[in-house]
Coordinates of C-alpha atoms and ligand atoms in Angstrom, one line a residue:
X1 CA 0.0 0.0 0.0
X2 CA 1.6 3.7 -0.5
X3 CA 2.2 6.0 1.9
X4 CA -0.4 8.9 2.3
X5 CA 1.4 11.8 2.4
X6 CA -0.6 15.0 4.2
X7 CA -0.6 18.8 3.7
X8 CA 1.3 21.0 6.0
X9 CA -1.0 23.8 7.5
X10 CA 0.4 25.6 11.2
X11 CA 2.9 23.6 11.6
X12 CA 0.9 20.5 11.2
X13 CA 0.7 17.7 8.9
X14 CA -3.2 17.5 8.4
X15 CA -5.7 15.4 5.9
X16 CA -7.9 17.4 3.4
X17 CA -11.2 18.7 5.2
X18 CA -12.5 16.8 1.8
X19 CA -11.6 13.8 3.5
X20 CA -10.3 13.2 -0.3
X21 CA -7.2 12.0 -1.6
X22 CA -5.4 11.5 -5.3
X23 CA -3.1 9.3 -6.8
X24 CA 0.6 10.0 -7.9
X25 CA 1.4 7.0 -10.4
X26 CA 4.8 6.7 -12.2
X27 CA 4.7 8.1 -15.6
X28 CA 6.9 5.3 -16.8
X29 CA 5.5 2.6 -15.1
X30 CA 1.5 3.4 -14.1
X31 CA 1.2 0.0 -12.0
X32 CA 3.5 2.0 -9.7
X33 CA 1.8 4.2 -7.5
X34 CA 4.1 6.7 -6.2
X35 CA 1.9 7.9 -3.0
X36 CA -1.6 9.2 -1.9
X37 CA -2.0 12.7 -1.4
X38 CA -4.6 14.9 -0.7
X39 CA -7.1 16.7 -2.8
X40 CA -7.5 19.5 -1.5
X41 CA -10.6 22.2 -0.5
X42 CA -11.0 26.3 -0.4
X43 CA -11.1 26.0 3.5
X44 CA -7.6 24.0 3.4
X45 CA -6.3 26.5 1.6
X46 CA -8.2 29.7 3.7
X47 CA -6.1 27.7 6.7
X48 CA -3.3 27.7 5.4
X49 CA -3.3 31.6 4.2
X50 CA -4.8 32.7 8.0
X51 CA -1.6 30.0 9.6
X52 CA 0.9 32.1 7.1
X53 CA -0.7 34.9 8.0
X54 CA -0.6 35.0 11.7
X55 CA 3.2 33.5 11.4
X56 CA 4.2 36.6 9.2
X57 CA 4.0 38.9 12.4
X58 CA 6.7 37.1 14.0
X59 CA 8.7 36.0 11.0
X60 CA 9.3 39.4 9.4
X61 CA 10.8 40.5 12.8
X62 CA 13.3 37.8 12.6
X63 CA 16.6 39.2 11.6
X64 CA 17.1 38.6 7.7
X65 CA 20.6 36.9 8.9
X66 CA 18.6 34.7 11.1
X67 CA 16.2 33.7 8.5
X68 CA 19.0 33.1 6.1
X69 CA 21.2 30.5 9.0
X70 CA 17.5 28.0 8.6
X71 CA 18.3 28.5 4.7
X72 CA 21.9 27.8 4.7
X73 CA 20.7 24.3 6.9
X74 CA 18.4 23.8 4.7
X75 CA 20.6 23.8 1.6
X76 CA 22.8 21.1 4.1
X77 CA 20.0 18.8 4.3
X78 CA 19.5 19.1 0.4
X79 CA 23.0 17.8 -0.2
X80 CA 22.9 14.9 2.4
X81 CA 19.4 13.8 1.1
X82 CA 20.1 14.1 -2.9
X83 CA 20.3 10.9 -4.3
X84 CA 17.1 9.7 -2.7
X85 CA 15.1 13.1 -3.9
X86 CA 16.1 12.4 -7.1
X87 CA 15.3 8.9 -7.4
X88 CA 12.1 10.1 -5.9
X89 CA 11.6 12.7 -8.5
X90 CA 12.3 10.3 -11.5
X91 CA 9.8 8.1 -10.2
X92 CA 7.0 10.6 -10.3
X93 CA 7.9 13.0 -13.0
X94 CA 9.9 10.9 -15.4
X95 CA 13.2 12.5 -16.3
X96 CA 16.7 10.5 -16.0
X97 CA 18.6 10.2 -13.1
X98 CA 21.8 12.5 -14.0
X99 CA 18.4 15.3 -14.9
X100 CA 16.6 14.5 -11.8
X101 CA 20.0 15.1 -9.6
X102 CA 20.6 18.2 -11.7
X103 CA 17.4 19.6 -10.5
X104 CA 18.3 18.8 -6.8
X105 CA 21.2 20.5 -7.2
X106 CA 19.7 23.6 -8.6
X107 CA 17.8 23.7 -5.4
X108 CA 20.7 23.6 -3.1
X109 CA 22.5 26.1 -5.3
X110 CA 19.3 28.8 -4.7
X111 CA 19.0 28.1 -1.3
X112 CA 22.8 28.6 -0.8
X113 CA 23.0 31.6 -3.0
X114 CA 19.8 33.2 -1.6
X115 CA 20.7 32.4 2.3
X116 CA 23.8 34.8 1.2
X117 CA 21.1 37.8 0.6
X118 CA 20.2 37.6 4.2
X119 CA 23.3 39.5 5.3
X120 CA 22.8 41.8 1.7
X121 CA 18.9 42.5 1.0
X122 CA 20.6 46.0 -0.6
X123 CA 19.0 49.3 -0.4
X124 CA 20.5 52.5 -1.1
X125 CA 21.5 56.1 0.5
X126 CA 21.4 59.2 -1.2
X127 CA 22.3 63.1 -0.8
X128 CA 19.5 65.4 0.1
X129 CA 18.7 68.3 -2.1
X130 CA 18.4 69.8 1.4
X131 CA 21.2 70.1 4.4
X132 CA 20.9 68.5 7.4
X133 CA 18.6 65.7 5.6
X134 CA 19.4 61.8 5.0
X135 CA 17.4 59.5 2.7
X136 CA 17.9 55.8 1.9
X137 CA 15.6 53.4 0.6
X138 CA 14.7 50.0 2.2
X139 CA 13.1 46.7 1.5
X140 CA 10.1 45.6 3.1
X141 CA 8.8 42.0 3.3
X142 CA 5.2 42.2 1.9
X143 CA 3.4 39.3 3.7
X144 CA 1.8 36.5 2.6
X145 CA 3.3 34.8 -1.0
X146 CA 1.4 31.9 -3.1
X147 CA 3.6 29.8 -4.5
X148 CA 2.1 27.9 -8.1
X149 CA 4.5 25.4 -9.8
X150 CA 4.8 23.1 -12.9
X151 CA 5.7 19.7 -12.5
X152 CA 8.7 20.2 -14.9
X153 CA 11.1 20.9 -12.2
X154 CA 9.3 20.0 -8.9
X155 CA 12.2 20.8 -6.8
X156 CA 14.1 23.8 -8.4
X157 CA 11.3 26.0 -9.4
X158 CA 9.5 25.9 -6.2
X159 CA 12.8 26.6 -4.6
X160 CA 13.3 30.0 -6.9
X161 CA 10.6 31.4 -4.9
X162 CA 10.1 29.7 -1.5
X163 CA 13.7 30.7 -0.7
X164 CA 14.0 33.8 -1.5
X165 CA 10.3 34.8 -0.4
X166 CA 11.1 33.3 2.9
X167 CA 14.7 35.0 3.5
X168 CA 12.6 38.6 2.3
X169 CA 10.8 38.3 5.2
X170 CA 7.5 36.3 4.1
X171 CA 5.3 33.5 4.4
X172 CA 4.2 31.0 2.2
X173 CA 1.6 28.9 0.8
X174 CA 2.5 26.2 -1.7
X175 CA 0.7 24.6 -4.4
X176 CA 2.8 22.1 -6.3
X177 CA 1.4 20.8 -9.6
X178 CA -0.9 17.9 -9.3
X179 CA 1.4 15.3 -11.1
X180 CA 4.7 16.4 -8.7
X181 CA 3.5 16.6 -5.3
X182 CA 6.3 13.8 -3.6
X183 CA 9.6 16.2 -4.8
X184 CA 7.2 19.7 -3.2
X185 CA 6.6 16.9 0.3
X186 CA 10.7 16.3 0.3
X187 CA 11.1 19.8 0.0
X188 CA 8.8 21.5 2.7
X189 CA 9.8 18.3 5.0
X190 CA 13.5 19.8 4.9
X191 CA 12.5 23.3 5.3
X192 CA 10.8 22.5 8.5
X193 CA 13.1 20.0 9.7
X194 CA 15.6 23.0 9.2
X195 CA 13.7 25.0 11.5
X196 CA 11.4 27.3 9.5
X197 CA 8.6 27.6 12.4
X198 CA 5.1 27.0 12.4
X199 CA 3.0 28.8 9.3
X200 CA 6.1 30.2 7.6
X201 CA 5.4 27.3 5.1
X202 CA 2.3 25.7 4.7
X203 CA 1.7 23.0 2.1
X204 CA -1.5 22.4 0.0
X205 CA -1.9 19.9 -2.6
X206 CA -4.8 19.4 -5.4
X207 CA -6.4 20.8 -8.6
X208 CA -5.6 24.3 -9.9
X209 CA -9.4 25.2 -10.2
X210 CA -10.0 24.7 -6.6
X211 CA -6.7 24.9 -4.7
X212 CA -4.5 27.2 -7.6
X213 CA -8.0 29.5 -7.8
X214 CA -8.8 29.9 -3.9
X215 CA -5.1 31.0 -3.4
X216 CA -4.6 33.8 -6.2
X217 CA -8.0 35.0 -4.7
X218 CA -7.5 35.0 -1.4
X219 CA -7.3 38.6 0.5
X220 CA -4.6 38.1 2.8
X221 CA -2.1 36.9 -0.2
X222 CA 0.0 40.1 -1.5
X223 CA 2.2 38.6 -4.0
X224 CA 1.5 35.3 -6.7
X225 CA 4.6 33.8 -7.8
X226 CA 3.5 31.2 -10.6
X227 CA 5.3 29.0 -13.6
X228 CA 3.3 27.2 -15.7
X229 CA 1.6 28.0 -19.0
X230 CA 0.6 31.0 -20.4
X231 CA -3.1 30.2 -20.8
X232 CA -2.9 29.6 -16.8
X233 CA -0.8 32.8 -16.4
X234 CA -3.0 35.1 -18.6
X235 CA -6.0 34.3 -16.2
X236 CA -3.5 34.7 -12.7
X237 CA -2.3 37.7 -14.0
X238 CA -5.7 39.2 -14.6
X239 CA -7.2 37.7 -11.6
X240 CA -4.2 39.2 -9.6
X241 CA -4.7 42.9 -11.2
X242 CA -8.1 43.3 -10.8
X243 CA -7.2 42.4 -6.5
X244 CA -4.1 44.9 -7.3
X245 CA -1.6 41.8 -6.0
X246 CA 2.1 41.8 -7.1
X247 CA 2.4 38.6 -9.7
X248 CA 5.3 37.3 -11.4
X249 CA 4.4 35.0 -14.5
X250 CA 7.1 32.6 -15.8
X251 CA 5.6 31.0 -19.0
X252 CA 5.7 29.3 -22.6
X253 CA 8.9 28.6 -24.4
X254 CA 9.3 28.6 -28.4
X255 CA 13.4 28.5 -28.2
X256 CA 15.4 28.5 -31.4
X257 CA 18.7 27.6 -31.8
X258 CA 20.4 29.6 -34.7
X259 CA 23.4 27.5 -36.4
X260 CA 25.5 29.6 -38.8
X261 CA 27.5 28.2 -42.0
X262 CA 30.5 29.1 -40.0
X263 CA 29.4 26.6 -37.0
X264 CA 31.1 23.7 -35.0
X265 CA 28.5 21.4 -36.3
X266 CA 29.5 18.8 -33.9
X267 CA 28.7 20.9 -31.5
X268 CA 25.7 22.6 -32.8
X269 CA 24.4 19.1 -33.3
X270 CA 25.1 18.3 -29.7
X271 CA 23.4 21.5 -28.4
X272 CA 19.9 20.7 -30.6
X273 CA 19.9 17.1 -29.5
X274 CA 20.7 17.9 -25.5
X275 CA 18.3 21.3 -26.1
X276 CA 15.7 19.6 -27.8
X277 CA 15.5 16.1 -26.1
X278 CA 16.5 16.8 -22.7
X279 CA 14.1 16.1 -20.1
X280 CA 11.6 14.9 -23.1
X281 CA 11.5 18.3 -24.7
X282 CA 9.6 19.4 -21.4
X283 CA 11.5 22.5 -20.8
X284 CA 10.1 25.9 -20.7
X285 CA 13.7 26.9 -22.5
X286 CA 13.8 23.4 -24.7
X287 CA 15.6 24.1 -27.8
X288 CA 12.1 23.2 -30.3
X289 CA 13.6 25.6 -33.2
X290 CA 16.6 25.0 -35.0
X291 CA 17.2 27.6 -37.6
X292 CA 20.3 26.8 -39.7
X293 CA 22.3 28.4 -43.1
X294 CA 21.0 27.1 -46.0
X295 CA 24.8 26.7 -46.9
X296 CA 25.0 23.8 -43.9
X297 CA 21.6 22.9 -43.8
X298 CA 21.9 19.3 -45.5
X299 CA 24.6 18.2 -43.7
X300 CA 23.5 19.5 -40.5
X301 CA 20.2 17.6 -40.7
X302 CA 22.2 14.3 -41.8
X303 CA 24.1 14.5 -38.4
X304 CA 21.1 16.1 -36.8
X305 CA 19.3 12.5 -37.3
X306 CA 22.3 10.0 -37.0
X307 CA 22.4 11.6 -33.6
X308 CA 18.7 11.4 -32.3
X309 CA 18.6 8.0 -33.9
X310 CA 20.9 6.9 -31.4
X311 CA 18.5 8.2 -27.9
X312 CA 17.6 5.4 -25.9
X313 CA 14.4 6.5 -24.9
X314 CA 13.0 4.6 -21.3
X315 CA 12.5 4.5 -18.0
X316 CA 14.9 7.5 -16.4
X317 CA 16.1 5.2 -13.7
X318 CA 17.8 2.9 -15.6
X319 CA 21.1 4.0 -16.2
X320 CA 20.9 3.3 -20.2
X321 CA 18.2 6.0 -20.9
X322 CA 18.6 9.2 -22.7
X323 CA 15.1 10.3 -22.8
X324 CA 12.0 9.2 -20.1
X325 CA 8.6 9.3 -20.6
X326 CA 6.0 12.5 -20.8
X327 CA 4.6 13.2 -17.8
X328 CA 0.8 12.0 -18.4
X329 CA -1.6 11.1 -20.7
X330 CA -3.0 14.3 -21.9
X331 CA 0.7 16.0 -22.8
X332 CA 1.6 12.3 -24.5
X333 CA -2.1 13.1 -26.4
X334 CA -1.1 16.7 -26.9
X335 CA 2.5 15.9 -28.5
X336 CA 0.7 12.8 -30.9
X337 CA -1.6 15.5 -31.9
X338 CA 1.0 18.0 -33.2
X339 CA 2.5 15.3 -34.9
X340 CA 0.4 15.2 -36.9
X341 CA -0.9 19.0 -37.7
X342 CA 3.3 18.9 -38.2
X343 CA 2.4 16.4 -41.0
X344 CA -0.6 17.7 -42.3
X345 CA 1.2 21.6 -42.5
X346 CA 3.4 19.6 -45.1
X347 CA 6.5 19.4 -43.0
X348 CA 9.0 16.4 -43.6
X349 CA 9.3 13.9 -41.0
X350 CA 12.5 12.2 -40.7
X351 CA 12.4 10.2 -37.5
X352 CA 10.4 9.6 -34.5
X353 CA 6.6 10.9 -35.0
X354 CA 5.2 8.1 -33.0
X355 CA 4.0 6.9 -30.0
X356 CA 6.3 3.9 -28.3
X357 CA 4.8 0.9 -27.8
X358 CA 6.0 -2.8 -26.6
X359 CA 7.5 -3.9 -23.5
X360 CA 7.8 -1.5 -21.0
X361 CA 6.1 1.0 -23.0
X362 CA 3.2 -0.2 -22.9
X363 CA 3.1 1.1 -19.1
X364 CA 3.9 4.4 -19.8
X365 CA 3.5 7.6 -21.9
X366 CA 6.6 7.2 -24.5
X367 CA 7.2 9.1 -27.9
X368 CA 9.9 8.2 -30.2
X369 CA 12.3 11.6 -30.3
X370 CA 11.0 13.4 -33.6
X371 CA 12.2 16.3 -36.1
X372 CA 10.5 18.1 -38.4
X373 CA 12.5 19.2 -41.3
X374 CA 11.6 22.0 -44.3
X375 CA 9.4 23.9 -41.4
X376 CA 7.9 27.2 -42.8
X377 CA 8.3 29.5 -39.8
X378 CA 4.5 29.9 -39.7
X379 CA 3.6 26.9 -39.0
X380 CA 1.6 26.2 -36.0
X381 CA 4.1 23.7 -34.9
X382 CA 7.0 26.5 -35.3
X383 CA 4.6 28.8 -33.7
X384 CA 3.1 26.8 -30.6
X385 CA 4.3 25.7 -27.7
X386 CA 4.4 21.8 -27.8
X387 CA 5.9 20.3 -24.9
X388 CA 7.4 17.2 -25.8
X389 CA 10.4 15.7 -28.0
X390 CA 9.7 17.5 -31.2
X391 CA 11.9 20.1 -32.9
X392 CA 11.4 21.8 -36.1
X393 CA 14.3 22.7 -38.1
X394 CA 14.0 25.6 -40.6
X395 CA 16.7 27.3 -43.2
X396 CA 17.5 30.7 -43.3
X397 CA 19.3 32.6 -46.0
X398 CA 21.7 35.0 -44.3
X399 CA 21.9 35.7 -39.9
X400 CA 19.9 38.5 -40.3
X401 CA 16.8 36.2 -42.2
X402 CA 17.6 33.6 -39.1
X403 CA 17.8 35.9 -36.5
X404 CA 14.1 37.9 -37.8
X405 CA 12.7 34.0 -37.8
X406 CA 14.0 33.7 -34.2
X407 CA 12.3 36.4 -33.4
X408 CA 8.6 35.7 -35.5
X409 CA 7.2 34.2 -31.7
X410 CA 4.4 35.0 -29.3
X411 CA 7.3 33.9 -26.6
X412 CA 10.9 35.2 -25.7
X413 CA 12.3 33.0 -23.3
X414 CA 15.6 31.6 -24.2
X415 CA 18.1 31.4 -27.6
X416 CA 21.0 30.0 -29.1
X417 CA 23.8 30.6 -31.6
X418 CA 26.5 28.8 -32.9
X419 CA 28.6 30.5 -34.9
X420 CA 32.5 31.1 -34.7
X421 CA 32.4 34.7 -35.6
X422 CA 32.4 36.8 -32.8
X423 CA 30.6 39.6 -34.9
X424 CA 27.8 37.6 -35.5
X425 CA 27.3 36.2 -32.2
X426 CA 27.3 39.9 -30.9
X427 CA 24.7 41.2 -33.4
X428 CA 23.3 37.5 -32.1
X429 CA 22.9 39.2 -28.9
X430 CA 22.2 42.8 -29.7
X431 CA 19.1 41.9 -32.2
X432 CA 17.5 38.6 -30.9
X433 CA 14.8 39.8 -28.5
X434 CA 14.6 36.7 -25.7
X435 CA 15.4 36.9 -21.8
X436 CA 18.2 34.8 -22.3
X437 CA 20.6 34.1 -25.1
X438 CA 23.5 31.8 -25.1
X439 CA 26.3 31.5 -27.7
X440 CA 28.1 28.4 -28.8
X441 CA 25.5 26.3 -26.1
X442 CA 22.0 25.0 -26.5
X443 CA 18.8 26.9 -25.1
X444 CA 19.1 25.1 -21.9
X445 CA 21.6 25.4 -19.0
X446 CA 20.6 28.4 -16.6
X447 CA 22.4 29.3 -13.5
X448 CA 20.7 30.3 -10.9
X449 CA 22.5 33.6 -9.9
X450 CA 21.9 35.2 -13.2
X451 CA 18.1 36.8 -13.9
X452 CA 15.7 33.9 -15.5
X453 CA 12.8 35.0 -17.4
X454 CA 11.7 35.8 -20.8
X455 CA 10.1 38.8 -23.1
X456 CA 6.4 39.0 -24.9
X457 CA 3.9 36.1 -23.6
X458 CA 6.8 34.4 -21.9
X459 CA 6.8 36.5 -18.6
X460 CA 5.0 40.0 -17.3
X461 CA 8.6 41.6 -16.5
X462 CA 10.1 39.8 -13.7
X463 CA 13.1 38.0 -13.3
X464 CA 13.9 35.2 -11.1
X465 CA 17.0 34.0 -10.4
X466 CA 19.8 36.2 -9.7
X467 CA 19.8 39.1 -6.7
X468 CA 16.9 40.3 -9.3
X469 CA 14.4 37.6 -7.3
X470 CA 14.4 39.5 -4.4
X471 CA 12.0 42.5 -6.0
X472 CA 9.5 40.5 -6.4
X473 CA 9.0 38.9 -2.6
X474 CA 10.1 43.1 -1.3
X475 CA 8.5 46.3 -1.5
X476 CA 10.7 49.4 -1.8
X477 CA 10.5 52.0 1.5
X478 CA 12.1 55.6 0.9
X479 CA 13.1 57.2 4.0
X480 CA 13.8 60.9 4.7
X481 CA 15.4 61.7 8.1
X482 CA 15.5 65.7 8.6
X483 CA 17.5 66.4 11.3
X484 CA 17.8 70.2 10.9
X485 CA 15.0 70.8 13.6
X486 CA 13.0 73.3 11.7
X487 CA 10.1 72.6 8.3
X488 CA 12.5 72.0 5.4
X489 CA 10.4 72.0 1.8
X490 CA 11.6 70.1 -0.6
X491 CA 11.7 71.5 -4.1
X492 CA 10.5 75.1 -2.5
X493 CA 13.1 75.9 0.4
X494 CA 15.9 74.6 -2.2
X495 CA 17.3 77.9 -3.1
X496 CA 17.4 79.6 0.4
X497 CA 21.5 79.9 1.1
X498 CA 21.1 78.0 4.6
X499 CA 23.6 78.0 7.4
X500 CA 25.3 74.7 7.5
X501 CA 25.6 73.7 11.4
Ligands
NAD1 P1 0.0 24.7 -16.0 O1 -0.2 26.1 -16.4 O2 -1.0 23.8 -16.5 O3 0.0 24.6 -14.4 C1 1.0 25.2 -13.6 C2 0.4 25.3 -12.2 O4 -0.7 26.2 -12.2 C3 0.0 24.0 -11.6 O5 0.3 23.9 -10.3 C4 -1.5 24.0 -11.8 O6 -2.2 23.2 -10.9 C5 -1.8 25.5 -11.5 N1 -3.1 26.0 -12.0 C6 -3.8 25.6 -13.1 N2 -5.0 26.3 -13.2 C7 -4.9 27.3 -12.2 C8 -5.8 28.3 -11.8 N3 -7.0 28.6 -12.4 N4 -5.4 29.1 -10.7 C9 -4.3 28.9 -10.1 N5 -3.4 27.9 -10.4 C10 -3.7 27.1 -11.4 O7 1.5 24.3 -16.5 P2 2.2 22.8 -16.4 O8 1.5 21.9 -17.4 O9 2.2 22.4 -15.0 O10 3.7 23.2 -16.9 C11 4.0 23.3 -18.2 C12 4.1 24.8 -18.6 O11 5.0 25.5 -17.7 C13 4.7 25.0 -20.0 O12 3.9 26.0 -20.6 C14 6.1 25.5 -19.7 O13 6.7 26.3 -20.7 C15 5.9 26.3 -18.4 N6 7.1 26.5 -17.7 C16 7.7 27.7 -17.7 C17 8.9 28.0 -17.0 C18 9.5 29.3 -17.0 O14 10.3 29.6 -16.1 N7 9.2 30.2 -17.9 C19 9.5 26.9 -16.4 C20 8.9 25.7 -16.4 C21 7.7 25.5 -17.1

């Protein structure tokens, strides 16, 4: 039988008030069920918000360096207990071992790096336009933060906002995707066995139309932090206006990779098969362009295959697999569908475009690793967000014609070139308009003390990641200290000659 696992609300680990619970099944294996969780209600979550609320009057008095020392603990635990969080994490999200580990590590990396802004949370000082007058601006914590996460990285991405929001100042409730709630349990377990207190982290699992909806609606929460899609994100984000909360939106990916004549094609062919088949194409920065010079455009696609014919695609724990599963039926439905629209647009298939099947693969949601080749950069599958391990490979004439198809998307999150002309990686830079560009390296591969986000439908201006992160859990304070003992005006008494004491 597998373990129920509860939600954390006060300090407590509590059942549903639905008395209801879901299933986490493996998405390689779906005889395997993973755990029990619960499916959770609008009063679970109005608990949780009033718990995070009450604990915010203490927790924001804690000094930001004391906050941080439970982070750096924390980020401890993370390393001792890695290899077993991502086992765990393969087993219910699908990606390979070496992937799973990698996300792990990008958790202990934030919490480390973040812990560090606990003895910097940086304002500034500031002359006066008057004498005897200091200003300096300060942050402020804000309060209470929701916390809504995909199920691509189930330990990273919730760890890009819990951390810093916590080490701000605020509280937190957390809704982890429905299909990744075990990596969100390991996660919250080691925040509190680090020593967060009561209701600075509450945990609440279910549905996005009862548990995602009650939270971005809920009064006493101040600032949404979400990643997920941008359908999803269009409705937080105008939900979260019309209440006049703070919400940072990290969406949809359409990456291109641009490979010029002048490439490393090795390499280039490298970067498109890591960017575009790593973790099952299920990036929000997965490489699903590649835009290459007419002039190496057949011999890139020849290597391009040979290499992608060569994936082992399979269960992510065994040791032989380059490429798991997809996480669930409907984004295994989803991928099969634009398959075909990729076919029916008159695209050229050469490899993959079906669905796995025999053997173990029969207990799980597989799809053969799949490129489109000849794609017309209108195309709904070079337009659209699919998901899954399918790139699209389009010519271009000249780096200017690549660069303006890079750019012909509704999303800006992350780019690519390969070239060995330092020119045209720079004009690379300068002209493609994406959060993120990398040269000589495929879409994929952020660290987490740079800014992470994207442009257009991709985000709504914020950047996580980086000391960038902390605006969005802080609140800016301007202070003006006149010590001169007497009414000073600002912009009227400016011109008076005043005696200096
Ligand atoms: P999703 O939008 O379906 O769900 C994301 C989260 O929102 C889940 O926890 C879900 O339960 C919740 N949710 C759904 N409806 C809600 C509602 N009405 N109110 C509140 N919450 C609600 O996305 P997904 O399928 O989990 O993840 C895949 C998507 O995430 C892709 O589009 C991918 O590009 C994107 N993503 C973006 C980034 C980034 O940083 N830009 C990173 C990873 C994934």
């Amino acid at each position: 039988m597998a373990e129920v696992y509860k939600n954390l609300i006060d300090g407590q680990w509590v059942e549903s008030s639905s008395g209801e619970v879901y299933e986490n099944r493996n998405p390689a294996n779906w005889d395997e069920v993973i755990g029990i969780f619960q499916k959770s209600t609008r009063e679970d979550v109005e608990a949780a918000v009033e718990a995070a609320q009450r604990a915010y009057r203490k927790w924001r008095l804690l000094p930001a360096p004391k906050r941080a020392e439970i982070i750096f603990k924390a980020a401890q635990m993370l390393v001792e207990r890695k290899e077993d969080f991502a086992r765990d994490e393969t087993r219910e999200m699908g990606k390979i071992l070496p992937e799973t580990r990698g996300d792990v590590q990008e958790a202990i990396d934030m919490s480390f790096f973040i812990a560090g802004e606990g003895r910097r949370l940086y304002g500034f000082t500031t002359p006066s336009e008057l004498p005897l007058k200091f200003q300096m601006s300060i942050r402020i914590p804000m309060g209470v933060a929701a916390i809504i996460t995909p199920w691509n990285f189930p330990m990273a991405i919730p760890s890009w906002k819990i951390i810093p929001a916590l080490v701000a100042g605020n509280t937190v409730v957390f809704k982890p995707a429905t299909d990744t709630p075990l990596s969100a349990y390991n996660f919250v377990k080691v925040l509190v066995e680090a020593g967060v207190p009561a209701g600075v982290v509450n945990l609440v699992t279910g549905s996005g139309a009862v548990v995602g909806e009650s939270l971005i609606t809920h009064p006493y929460v101040k600032v949404i932090s979400f990643t997920g899609s941008s359908e999803v994100g269009k409705h937080i984000g105008s939900k979260g206006a019309s209440l006049f909360k703070k919400v940072s939106l990290e969406m949809g990916g359409k990456n291109a990779q641009i490979v010029m004549d002048d490439a490393n094609l090795e390499l280039a062919v490298d970067g498109a098969t890591w960017g575009g088949f790593g973790t099952t194409g299920q990036r929000c920065t997965a490489t699903s362009r590649v835009i290459v010079h007419k002039k190496v455009y057949k011999k890139f696609l020849d290597m391009y295959v040979e290499r992608v014919k060569k994936l082992r695609v399979g269960n992510g724990l065994d040791p032989n697999t380059d490429v798991g599963p997809l996480i669930n039926e409907s984004q295994l439905n989803k991928v099969l569908s634009y398959i075909e629209i990729g076919k029916s647009e008159g695209a050229k298939l050469l490899i993959g475009g079906h669905r796995l099947t025999g053997g173990e693969y029969d207990r799980g949601w597989f799809v053969a690793p799949t490129i489109f080749a000849d794609v017309d950069p209108n195309m709904r599958i070079a337009q659209e967000e699919i998901f899954g391990p399918v790139v699209s490979v389009i010519p271009a004439d000249s780096l200017e014609h690549a660069i303006e198809i890079a750019n012909n998307s509704k999303y800006g999150l992350s780019s690519s070139i390969y070239t060995n002309d330092i020119k045209k990686a720079f004009i690379a830079i300068r002209d493609i308009y994406t959060g993120i560009t990398y040269v000589n390296a495929p879409t994929i591969g952020a660290e987490v003390h740079l800014p992470f986000g994207g442009v257009n439908q991709t985000g709504n201006g914020h950047r996580e990641g980086g000391h960038t992160v902390i605006d969005i859990f802080t609140e800016w304070k301007s202070v003006y200290i006149d010590f001169s003992g007497r009414l000073q005006r600002a912009q009227i008494d400016t011109d008076e000659i005043v005696k200096v004491e």
